[in-house]
Coordinates of C-alpha atoms in Angstrom, one line a residue:
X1 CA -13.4 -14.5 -14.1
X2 CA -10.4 -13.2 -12.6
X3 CA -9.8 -9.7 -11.7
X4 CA -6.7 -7.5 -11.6
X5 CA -5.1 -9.7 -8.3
X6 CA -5.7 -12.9 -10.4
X7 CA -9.1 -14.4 -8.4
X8 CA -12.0 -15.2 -9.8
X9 CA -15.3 -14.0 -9.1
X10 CA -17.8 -14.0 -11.9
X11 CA -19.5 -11.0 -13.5
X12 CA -22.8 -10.0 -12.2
X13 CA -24.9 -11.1 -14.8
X14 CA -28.6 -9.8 -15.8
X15 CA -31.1 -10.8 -13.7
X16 CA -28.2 -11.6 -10.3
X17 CA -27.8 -9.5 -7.4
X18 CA -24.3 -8.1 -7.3
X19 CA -22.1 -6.9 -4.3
X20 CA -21.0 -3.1 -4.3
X21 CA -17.7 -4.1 -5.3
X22 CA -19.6 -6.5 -8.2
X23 CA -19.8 -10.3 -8.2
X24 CA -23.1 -12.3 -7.2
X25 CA -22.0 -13.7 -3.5
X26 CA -22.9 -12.5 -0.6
X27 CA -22.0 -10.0 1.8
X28 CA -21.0 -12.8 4.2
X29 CA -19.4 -14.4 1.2
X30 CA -17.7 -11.3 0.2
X31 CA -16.5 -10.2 3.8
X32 CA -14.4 -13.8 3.4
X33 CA -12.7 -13.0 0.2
X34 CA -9.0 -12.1 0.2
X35 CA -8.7 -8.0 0.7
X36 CA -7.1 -7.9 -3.0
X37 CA -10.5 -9.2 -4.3
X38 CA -12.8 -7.3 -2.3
X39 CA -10.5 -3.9 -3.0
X40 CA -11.0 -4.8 -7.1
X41 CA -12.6 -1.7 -9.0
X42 CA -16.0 -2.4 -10.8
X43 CA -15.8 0.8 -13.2
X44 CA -13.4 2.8 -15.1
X45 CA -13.3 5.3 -12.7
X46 CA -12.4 3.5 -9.5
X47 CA -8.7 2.2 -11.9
X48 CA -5.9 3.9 -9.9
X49 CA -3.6 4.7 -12.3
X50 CA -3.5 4.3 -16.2
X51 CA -4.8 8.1 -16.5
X52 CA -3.4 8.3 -19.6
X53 CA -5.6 5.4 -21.0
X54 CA -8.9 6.8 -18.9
X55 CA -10.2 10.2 -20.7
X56 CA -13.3 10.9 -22.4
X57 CA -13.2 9.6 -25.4
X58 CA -10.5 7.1 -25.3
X59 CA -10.1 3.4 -26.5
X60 CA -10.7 1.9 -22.9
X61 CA -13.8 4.6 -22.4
X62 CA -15.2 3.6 -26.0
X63 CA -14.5 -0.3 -24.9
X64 CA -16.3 -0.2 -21.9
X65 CA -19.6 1.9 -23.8
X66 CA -20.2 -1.3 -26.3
X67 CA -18.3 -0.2 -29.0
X68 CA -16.6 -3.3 -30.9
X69 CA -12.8 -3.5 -30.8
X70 CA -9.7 -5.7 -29.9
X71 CA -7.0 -4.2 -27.4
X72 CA -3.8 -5.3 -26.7
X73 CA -2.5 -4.4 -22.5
X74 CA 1.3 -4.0 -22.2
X75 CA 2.5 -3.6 -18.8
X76 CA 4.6 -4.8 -15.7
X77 CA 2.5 -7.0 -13.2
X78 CA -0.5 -5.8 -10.9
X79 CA -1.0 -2.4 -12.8
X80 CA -4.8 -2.7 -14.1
X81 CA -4.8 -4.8 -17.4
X82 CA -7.1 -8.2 -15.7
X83 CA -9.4 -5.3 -14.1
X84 CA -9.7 -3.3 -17.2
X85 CA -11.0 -6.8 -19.2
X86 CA -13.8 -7.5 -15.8
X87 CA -14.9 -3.7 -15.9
X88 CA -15.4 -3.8 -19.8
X89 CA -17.1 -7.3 -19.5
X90 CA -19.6 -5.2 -16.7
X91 CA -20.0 -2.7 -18.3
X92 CA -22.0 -4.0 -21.0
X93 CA -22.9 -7.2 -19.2
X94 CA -21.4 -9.1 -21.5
X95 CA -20.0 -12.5 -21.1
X96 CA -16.4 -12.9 -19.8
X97 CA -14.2 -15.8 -20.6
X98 CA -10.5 -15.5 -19.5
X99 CA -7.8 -18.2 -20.8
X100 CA -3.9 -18.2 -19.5
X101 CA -1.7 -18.8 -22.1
X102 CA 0.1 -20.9 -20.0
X103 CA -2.1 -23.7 -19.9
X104 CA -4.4 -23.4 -23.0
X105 CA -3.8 -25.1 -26.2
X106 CA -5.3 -24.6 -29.4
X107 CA -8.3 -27.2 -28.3
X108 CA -9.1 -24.9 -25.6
X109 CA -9.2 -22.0 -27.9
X110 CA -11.0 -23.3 -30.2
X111 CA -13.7 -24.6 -28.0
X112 CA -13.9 -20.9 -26.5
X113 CA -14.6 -20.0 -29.6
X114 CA -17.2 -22.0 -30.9
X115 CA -19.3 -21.3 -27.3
X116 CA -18.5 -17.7 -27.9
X117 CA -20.2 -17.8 -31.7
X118 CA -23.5 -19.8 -30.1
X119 CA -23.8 -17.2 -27.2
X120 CA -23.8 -14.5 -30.0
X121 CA -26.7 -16.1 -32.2
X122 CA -28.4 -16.3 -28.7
X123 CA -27.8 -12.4 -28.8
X124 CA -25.0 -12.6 -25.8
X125 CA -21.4 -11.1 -27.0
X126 CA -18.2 -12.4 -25.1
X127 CA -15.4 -10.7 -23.7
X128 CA -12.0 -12.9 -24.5
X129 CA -9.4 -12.2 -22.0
X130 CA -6.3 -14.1 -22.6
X131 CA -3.5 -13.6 -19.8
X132 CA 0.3 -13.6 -20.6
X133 CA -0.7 -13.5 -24.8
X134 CA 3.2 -13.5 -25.6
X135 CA 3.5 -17.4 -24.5
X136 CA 0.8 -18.3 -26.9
X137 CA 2.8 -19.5 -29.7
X138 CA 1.6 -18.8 -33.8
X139 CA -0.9 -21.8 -34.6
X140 CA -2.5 -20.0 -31.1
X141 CA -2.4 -17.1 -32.6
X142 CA -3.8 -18.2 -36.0
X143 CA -7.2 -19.6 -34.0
X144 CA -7.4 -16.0 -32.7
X145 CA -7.3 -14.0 -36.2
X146 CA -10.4 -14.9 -37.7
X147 CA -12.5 -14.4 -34.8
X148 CA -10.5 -10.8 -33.8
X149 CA -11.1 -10.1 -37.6
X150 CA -15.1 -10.7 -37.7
X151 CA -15.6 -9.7 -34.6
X152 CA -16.9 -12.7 -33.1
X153 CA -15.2 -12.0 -30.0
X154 CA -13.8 -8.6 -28.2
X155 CA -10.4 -10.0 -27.5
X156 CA -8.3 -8.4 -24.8
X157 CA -5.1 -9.6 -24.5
X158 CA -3.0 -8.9 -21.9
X159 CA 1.1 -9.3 -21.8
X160 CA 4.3 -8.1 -19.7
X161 CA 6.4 -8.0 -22.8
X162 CA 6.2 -6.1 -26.3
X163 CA 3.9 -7.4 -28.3
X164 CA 5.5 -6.5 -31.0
X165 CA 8.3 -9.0 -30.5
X166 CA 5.9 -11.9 -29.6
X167 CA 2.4 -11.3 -31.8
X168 CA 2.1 -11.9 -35.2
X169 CA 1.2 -8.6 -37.1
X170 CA -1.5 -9.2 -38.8
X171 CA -3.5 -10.4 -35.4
X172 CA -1.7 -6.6 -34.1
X173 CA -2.6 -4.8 -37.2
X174 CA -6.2 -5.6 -35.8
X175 CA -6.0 -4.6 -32.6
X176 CA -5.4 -1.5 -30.6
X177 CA -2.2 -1.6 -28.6
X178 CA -2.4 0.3 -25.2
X179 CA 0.3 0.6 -23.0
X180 CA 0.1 0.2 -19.2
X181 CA 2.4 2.1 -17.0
X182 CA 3.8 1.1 -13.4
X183 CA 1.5 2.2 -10.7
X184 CA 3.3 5.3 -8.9
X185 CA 4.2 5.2 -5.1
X186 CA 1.2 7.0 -4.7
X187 CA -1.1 5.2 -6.5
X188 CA -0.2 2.5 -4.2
X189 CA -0.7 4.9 -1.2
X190 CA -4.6 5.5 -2.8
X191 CA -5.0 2.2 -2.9
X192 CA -4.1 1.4 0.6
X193 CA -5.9 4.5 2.1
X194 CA -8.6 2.9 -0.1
X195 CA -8.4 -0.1 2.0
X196 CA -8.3 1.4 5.5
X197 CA -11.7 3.6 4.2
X198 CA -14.1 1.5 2.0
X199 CA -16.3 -0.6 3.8
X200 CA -14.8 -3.9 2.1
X201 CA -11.3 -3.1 3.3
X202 CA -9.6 -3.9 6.5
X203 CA -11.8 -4.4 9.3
X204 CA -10.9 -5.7 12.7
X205 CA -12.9 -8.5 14.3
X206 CA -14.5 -6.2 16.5
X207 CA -15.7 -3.8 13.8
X208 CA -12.9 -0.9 14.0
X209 CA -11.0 0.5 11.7
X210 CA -6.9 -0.4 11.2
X211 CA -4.8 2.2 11.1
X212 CA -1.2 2.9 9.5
X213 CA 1.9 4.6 11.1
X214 CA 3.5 6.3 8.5
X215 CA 6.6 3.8 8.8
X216 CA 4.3 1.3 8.1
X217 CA 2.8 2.8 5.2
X218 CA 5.7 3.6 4.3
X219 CA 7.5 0.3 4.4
X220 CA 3.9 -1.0 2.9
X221 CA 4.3 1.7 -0.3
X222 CA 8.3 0.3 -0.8
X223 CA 7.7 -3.6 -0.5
X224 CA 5.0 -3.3 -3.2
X225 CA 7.0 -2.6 -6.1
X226 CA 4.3 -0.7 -8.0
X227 CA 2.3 -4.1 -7.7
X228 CA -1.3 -3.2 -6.7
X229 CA -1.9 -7.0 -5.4
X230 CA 0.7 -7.0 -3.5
X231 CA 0.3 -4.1 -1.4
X232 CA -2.8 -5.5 -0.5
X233 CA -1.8 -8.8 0.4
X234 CA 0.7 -7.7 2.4
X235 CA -1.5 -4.8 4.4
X236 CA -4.0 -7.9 4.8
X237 CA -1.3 -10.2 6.3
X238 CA -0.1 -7.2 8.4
X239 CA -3.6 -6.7 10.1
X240 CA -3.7 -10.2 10.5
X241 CA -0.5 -10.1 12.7
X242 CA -1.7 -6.8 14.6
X243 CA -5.4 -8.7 14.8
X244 CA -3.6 -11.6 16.3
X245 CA -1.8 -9.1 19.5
X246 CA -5.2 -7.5 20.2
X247 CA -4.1 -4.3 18.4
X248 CA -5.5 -2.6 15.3
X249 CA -3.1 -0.2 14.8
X250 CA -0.1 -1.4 12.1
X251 CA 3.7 -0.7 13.0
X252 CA 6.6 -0.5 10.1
X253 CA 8.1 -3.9 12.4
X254 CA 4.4 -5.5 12.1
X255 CA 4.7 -5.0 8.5
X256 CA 8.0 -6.4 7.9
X257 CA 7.7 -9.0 10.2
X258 CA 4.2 -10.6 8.6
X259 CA 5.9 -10.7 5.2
X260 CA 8.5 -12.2 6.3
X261 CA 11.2 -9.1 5.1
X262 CA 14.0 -7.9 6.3
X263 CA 14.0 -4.1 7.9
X264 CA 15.9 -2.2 5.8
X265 CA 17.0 1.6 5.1
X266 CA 16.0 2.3 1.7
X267 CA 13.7 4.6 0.3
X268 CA 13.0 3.8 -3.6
X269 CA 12.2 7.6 -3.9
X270 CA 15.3 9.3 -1.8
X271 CA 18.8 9.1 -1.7
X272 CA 19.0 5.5 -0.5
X273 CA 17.7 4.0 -3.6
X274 CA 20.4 6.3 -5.8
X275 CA 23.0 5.7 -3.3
X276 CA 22.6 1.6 -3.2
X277 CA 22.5 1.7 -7.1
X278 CA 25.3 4.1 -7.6
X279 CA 27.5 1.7 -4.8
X280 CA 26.4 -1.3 -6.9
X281 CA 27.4 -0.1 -9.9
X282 CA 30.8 1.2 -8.8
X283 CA 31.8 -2.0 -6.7
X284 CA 31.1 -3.8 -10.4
X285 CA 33.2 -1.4 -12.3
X286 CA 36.0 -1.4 -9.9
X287 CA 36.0 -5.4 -9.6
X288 CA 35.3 -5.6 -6.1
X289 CA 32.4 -8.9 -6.1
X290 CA 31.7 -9.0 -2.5
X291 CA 30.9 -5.7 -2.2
X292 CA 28.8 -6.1 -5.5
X293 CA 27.0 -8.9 -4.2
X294 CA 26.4 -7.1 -0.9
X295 CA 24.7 -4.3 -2.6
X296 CA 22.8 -6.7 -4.5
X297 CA 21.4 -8.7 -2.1
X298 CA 20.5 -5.4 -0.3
X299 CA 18.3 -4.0 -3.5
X300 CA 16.7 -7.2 -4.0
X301 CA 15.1 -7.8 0.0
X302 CA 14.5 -4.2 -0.4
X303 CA 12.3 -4.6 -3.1
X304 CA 13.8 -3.0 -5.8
X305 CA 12.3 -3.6 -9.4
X306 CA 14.4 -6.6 -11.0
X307 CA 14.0 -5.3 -14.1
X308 CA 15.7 -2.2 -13.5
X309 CA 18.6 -4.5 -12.0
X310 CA 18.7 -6.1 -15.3
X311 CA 19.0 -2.7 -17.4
X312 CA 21.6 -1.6 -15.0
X313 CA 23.7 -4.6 -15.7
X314 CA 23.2 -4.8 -19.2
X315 CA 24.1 -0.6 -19.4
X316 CA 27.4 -1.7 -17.8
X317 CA 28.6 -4.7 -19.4
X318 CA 28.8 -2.4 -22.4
X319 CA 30.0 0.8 -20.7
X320 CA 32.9 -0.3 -18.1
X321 CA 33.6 -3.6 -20.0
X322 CA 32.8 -3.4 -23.6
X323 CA 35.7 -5.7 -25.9
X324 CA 37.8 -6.3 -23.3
X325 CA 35.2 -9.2 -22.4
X326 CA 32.2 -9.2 -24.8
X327 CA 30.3 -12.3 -23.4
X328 CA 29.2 -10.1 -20.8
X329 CA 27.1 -8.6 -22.1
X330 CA 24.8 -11.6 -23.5
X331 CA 25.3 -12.7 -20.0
X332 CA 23.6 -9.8 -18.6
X333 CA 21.0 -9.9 -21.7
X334 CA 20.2 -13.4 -20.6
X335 CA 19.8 -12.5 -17.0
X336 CA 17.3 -9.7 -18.1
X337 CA 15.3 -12.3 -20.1
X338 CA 15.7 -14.9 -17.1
X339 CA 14.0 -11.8 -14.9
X340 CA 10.9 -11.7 -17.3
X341 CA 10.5 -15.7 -18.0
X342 CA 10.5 -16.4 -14.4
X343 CA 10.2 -13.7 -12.0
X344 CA 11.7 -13.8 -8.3
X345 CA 12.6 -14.7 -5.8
X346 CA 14.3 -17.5 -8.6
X347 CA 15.5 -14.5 -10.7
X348 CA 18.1 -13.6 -7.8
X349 CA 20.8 -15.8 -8.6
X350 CA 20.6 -15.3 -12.5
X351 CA 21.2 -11.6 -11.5
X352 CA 23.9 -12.8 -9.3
X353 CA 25.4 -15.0 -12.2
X354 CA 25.3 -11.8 -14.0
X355 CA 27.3 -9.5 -11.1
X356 CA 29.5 -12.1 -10.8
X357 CA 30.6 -12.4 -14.0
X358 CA 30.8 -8.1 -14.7
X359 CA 32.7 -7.9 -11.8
X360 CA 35.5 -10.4 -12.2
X361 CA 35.7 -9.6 -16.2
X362 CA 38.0 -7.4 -17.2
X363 CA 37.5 -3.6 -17.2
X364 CA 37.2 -0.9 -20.5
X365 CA 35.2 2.2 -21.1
X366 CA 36.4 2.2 -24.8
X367 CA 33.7 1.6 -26.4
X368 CA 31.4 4.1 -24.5
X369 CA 34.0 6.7 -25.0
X370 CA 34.4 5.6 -29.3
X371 CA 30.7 6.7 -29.5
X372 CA 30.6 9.7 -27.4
X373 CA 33.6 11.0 -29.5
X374 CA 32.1 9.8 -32.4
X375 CA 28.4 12.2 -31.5
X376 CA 30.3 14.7 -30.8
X377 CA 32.1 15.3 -33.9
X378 CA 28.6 14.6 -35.8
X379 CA 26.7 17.1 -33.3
X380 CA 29.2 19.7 -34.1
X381 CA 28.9 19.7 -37.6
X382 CA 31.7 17.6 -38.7
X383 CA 29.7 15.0 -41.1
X384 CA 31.2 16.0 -44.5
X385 CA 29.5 14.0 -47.4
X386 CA 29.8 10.2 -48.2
X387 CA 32.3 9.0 -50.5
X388 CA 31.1 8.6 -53.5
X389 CA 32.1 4.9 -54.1
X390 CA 30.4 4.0 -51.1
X391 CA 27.0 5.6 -52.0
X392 CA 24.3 3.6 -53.0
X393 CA 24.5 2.1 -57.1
X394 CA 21.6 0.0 -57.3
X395 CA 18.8 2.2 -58.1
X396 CA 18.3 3.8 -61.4
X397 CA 20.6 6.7 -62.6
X398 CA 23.1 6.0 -59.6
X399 CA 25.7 5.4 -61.9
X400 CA 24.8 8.5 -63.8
X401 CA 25.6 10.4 -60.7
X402 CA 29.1 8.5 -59.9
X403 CA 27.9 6.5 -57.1
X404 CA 29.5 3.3 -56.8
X405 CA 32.1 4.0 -58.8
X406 CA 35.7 2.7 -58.0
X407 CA 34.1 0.8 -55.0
X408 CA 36.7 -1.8 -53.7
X409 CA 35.3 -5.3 -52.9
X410 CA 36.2 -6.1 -49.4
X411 CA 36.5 -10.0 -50.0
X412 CA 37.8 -9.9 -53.0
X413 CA 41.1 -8.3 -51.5
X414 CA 43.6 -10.4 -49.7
X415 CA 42.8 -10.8 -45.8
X416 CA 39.1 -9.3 -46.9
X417 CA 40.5 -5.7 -46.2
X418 CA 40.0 -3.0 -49.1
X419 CA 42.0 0.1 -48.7
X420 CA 40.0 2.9 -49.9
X421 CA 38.8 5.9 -48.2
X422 CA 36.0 5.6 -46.3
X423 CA 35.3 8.4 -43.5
X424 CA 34.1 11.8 -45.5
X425 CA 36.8 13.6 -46.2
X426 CA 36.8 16.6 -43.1
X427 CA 37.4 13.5 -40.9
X428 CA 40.4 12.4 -42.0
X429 CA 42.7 10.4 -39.4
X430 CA 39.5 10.6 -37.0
X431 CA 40.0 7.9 -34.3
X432 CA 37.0 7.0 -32.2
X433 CA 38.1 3.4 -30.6
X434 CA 40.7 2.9 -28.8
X435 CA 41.5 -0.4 -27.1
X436 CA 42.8 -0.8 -23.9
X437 CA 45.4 -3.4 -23.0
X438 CA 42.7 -5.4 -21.3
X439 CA 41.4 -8.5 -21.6
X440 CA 40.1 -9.2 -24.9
X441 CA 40.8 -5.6 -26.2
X442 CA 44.6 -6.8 -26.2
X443 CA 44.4 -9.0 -29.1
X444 CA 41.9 -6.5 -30.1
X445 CA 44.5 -3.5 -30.6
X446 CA 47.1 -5.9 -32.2
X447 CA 44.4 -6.2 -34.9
X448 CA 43.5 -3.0 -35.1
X449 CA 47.6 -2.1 -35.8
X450 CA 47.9 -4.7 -39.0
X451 CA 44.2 -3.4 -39.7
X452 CA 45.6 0.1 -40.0
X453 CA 48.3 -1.0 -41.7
X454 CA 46.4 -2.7 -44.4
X455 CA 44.1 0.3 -45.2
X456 CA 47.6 2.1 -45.5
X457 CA 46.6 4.3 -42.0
X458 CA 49.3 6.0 -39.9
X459 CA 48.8 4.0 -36.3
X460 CA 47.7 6.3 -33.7
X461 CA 50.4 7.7 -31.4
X462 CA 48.1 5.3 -28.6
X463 CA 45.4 3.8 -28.0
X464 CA 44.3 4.4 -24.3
X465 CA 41.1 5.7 -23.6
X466 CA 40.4 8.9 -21.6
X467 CA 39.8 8.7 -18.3
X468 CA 36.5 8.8 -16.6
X469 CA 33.7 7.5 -18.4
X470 CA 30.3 8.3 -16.8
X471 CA 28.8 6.1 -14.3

């Protein structure tokens, strides 16, 4: 089985001796394990993290006590949801059988299956864990359903994107959906003091204890990205590199220098992480590409979360471009989904592609400022009621009512434009968009004039947008 770092170690099973951190090797065996395996929790109550999921009485409690059920883990990478699956499996000493749904096919699933339903006639239920469940495609799926249904199986199913968008509902329907959040800065900090304390953490050859500087654990907590395996990976390759000068105390330059990262000035809680964002986004919006790129490059050796990268970009190529270059924005989008397909360091220059292309478009805060003016008139109170030939006339006694009456068919009008009324009438005149002259938002307000002129509108005196959008 694997566990929440991704190595396997098999459950303890009845009858096998198991190490204090679980498993049937050795201490000898254990001692040689990678730190991320030997740190992994055995119960519910060793998770860091995930409190939310972890009271009495809830799904993961009543999981891990026998009772029967099927649970879907949503969550970003390294938070819990391979753990959760081994410490159910132990808790009840039941078998555990994981599959990735990157490399199993329907044969494979289907063969789990049928050795699942002999173990159970032999009176032996099985855990199902099935990694990365959103690549499994529908005929996958379909194999699953039966076996989720009757309960041949407790399926766990584990995914970094929303299920919703990539499971089929009626295999959902039958399933509880839990959602895993990001491991805090200090959760990672219990985890590493975890590993400086517990008698399968970080030991030195000659039986002392490494310690941290507070740079170091610092620096540690920051690289880590809320990723519970990597923090440990990374504290184990720094004592290796403080091991390997005869020291057992670790320094922030033993840390960065082990993995391999540049030292840099940014704290993802303080005033650096707002100020490198904030610089990022304003070198974007003001078309500067170097300087873009520069800040870039200094989130992404810094650590920062990709994904918030992503929503930053995506947030922008609608708020400081909008019209004036649409294609921005699925750029951005694509990037986003190119950060979740296949992860960094790759990821980097799709989020470059992305900054490259915001930056050199062509600027306007149009559209952000139609919608805010659009809220506010609605938030105030100005909503007035719907024309009544645009209400809806296809359900019974509509037309009883007037609704749909004197409706003008757009396409059946030359240039497919109807004039009618069709704001309520205490908005009268309202105008909410207002193109800017650039880029694509030039051709935009030419249409917009013979548009107006069409639905026999008074032009507006102009069309610029107020200054200073928020950023």
């Amino acid at each position: 089985m694997t566990d929440l770092f991704g190595n396997p170690d098999p459950p303890a099973r009845a009858g096998e001796a198991s190490s204090p951190r679980g498993g049937s090797l050795s201490s000898a065996d254990h001692a040689n394990l990678p730190l991320a395996v030997r740190m992994r929790p055995v119960t519910l109550d060793e998770i860091v993290g995930q409190q939310h999921l972890l009271g009495p009485g809830s799904p993961l409690r009543r999981l891990a006590e026998g009772q029967p059920m099927s649970v879907f883990l949503w969550g970003p990478p390294g938070v819990g949801k391979t753990t959760i699956a081994s410490v159910v499996s132990r808790a009840t000493n039941r078998r555990f059988v994981e599959l990735s749904a990157v490399t199993a096919g329907v044969r494979e699933v289907r063969a789990e299956l049928e050795a699942a339903k002999r173990e159970l006639a032999r009176g032996t239920s099985t855990v199902l864990f099935v990694d990365e469940v959103h690549r499994f495609n529908k005929a996958q799926q379909d194999v699953l359903l039966p076996a989720v249904e009757n309960r041949l199986v407790t399926l766990i199913a584990a995914t970094t994107e929303n299920p919703s968008f990539s499971v089929i509902s009626p295999l959902l329907s039958r399933s509880l959906l839990l959602t895993l959040k990001p491991l805090t800065d200090d959760d990672i900090g219990v985890l590493l003091d975890r590993a400086l304390t517990d008698e399968r953490g970080l030991v030195a050859p000659g039986g002392e204890r490494y310690t941290l500087t507070p740079d170091a654990r610092s620096t540690l907590v920051r690289m880590a990205g809320g990723d519970a395996r990597r923090v440990l990976t990374y504290a184990e390759e720094a004592a290796a590199s403080a091991s390997a000068r005869g020291a057992t105390e670790i320094d922030a330059d033993t840390v960065e220098k082990s993995v391999d990262s540049a030292a840099l000035r940014y704290d993802k809680d303080g005033d650096q992480h707002y100020d490198v964002i904030s610089a990022f986004i304003k070198s974007v919006r003001g078309s500067d590409v170097q300087a873009a790129l520069h800040y870039l490059a200094r989130m992404i050796e810094a650590g920062e979360d990709p994904r918030f990268i992503a929503r930053r970009l995506i947030i922008l190529a609608s708020e400081d471009i909008g019209m004036a270059a649409p294609s921005v924005l699925q750029t951005a989008v694509a990037a986003a989904q190119a950060v979740q397909l296949i992860g960094m360091p790759e990821a980097r220059i799709n989020l470059a592609q992305a900054t490259v292309a915001a930056a050199t478009a062509p600027k306007s805060n149009a559209v952000i400022m139609a919608i805010d003016a659009a809220l506010a008139d609605v938030r105030s109170g100005r909503v007035g009621e719907v024309p009544a030939h645009l209400r809806d006339a296809h359900y019974p006694g509509a037309k009883a009512l007037g609704h749909g009456e004197g409706y003008r068919y757009a396409h059946s009008y030359p240039h497919g434009v109807a004039a009618q009324t069709y704001l309520p009438d205490v908005l009268e005149g309202a105008q909410y968009y207002r193109p800017t002259g650039n880029g694509n938002e030039a051709a935009i307000a030419e249409r917009l004039g013979v548009l107006d002129e069409l639905l026999g509108r008074t032009p507006p005196a102009g069309r610029s947008p107020a200054d200073g959008a928020s950023g």
